[in-house]
Short mmCIF file of C-alpha atoms and ligand atoms in Angstrom, two decimals:
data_model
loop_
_atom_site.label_atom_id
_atom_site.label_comp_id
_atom_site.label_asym_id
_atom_site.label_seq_id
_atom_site.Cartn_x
_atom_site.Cartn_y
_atom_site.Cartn_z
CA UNK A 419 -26.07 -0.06 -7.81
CA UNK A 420 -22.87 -2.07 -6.10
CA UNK A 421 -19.62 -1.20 -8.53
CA UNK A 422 -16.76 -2.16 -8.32
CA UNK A 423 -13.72 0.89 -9.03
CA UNK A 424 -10.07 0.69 -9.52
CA UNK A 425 -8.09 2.84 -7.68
CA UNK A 426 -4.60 3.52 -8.03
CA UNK A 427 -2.88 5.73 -5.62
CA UNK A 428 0.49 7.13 -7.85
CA UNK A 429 3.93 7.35 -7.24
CA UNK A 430 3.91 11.37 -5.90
CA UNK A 431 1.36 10.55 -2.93
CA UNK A 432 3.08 7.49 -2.04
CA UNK A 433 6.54 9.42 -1.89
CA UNK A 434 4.73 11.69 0.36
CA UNK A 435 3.42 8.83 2.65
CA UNK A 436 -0.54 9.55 2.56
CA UNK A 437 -1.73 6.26 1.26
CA UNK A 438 -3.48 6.04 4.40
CA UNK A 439 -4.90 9.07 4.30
CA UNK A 440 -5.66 8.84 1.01
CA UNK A 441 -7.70 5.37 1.84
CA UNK A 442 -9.48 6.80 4.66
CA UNK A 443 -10.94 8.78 2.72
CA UNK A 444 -12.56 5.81 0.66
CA UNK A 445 -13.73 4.43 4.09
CA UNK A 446 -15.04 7.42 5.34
CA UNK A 447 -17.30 7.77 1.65
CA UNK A 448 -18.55 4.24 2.19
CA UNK A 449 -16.19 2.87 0.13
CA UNK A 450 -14.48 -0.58 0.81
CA UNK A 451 -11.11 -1.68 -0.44
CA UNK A 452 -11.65 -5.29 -1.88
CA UNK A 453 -8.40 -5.83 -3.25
CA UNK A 454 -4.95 -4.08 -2.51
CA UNK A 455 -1.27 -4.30 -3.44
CA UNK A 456 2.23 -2.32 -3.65
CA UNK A 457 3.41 -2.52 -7.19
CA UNK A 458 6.22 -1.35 -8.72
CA UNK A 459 4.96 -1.21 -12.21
CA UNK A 460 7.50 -1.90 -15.35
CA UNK A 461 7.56 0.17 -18.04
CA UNK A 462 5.04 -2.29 -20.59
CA UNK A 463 2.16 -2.50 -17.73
CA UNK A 464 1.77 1.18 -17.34
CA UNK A 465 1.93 1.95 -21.57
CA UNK A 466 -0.38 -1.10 -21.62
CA UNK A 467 -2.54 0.13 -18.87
CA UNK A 468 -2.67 3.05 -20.23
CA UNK A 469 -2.67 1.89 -24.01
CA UNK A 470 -5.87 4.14 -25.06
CA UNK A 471 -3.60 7.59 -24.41
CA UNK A 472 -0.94 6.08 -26.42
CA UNK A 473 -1.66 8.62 -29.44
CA UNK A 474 -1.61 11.56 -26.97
CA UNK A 475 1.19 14.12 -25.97
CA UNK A 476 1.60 13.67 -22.95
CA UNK A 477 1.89 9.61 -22.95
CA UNK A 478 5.18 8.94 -22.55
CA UNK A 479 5.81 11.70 -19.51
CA UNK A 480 2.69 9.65 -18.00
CA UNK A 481 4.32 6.13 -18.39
CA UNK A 482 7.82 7.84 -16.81
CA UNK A 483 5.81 9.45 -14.10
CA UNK A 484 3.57 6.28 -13.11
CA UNK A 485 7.48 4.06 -12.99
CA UNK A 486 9.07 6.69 -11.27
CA UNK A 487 8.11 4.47 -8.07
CA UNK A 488 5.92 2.36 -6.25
CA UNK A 489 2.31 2.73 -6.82
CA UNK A 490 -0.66 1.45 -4.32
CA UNK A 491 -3.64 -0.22 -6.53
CA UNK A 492 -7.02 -1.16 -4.77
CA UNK A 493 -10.30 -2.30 -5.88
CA UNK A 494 -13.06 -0.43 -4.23
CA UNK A 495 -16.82 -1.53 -3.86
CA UNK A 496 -19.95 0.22 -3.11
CA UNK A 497 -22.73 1.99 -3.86
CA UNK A 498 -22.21 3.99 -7.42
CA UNK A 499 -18.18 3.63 -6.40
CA UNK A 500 -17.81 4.65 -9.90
CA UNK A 501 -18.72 8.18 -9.50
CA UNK A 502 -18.09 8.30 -5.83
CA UNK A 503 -14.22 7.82 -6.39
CA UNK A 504 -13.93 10.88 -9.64
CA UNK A 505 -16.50 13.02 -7.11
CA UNK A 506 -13.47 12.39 -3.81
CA UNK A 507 -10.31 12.50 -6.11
CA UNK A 508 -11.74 15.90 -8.40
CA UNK A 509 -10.76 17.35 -11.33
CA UNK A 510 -7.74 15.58 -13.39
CA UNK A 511 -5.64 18.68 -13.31
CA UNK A 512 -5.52 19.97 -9.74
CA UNK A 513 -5.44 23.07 -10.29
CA UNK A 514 -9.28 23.05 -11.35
CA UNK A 515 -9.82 20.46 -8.55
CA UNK A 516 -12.75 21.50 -5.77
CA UNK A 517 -11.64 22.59 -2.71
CA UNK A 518 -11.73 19.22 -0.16
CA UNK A 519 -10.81 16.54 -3.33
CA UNK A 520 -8.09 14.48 -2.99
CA UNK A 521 -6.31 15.66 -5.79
CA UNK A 522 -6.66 19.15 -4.63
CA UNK A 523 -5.56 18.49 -1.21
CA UNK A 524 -2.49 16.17 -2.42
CA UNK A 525 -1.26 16.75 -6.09
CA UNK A 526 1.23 18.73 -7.38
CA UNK A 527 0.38 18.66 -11.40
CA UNK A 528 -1.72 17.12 -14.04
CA UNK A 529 0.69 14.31 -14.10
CA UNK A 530 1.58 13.62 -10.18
CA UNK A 531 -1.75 14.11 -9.79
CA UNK A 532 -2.15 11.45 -6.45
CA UNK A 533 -4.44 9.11 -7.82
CA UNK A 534 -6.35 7.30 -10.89
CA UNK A 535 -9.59 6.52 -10.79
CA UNK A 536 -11.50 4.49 -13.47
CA UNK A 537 -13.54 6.66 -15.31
CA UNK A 538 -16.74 4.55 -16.46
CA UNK A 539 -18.52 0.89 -14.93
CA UNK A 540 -16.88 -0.53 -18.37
CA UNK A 541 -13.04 0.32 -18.18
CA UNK A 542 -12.99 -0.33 -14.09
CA UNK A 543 -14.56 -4.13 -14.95
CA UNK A 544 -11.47 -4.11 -17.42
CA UNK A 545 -8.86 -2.05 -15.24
CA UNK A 546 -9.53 -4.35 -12.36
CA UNK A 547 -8.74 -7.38 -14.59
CA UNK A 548 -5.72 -5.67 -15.52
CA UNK A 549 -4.40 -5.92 -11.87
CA UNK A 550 -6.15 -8.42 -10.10
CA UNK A 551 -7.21 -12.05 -10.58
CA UNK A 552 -10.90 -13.08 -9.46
CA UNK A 553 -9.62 -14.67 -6.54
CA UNK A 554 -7.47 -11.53 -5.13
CA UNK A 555 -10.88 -9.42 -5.09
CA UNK A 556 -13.09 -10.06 -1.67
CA UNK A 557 -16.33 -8.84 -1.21
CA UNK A 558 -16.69 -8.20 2.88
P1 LIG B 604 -5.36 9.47 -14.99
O1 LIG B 604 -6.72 9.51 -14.41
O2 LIG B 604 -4.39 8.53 -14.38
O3 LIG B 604 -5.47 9.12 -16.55
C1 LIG B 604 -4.51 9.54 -17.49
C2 LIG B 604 -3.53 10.50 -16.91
O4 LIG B 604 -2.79 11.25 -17.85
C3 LIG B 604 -4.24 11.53 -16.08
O5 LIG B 604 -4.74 10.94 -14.91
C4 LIG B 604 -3.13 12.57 -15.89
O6 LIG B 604 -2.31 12.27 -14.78
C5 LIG B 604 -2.30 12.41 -17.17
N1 LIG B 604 -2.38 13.57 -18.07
C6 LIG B 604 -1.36 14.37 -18.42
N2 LIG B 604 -1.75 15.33 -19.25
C7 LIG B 604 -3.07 15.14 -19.45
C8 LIG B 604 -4.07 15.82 -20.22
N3 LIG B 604 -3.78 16.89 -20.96
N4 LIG B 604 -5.34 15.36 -20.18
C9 LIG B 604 -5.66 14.25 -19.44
N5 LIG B 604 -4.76 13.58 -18.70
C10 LIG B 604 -3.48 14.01 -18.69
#
């Protein structure tokens, strides 16, 4: 079915200057990019984006990591984008990330790990809201 996916590309890859790289790679998978933006997020929209790993460990070196500078945040449409984007980006930790994923060919470590990708149909209808108004997402 058409989905909808949010896509965030994180502060490491965008110090390293692959966003476009990193979005041709969408393209190239069928994917399109129906909403976009630079962001610098504050500290309370990445702990509330992140909100259901507030309990874990490793929460608070994820909210420093995701400030530590400008972030890139698309929507992406098409075809089962749900799965499409986890199958491209790989494994959360790179280091068990397949050979060819994004994450594998671009992160460093389980937190600067390049990119986020929602991880079911329900939380990307909700992550997209997060980011986006109705109006800033264009079907094309
Ligand atoms: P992301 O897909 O953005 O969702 C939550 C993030 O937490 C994850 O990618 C990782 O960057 C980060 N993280 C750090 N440690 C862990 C862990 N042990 N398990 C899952 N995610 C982790």
């Amino acid at each position: 079915a058409l989905e909808r996916t949010l896509s965030i590309i994180k502060p490491d890859a965008v110090k390293k200057n692959v966003i476009g790289e990193i979005l041709s790679r969408f393209e190239k998978a069928g994917l399109k990019i129906v909403a976009a933006k630079m962001k610098q997020l504050t500290k309370e929209e990445a702990e509330g984006f992140y909100a259901v790993h507030k309990e874990r460990g490793f929460f608070n070196d994820l909210v420093a990591f995701m400030i530590s500078g400008p972030v890139m945040i698309q929507a992406l449409e098409g075809e089962g984008a749900v799965l499409k984007n986890r199958d491209l980006m790989g494994a959360t930790n790179p280091k068990e990330a397949a050979p060819g994923t994004i994450r594998a060919d671009f992160a460093d470590s389980i937190d600067a790990n390049a990119v986020h990708g929602s991880d079911s149909l329900e939380n990307a209808a909700n992550e997209i809201k997060y980011f986006f108004n109705d109006s800033d997402v264009v079907s094309h």
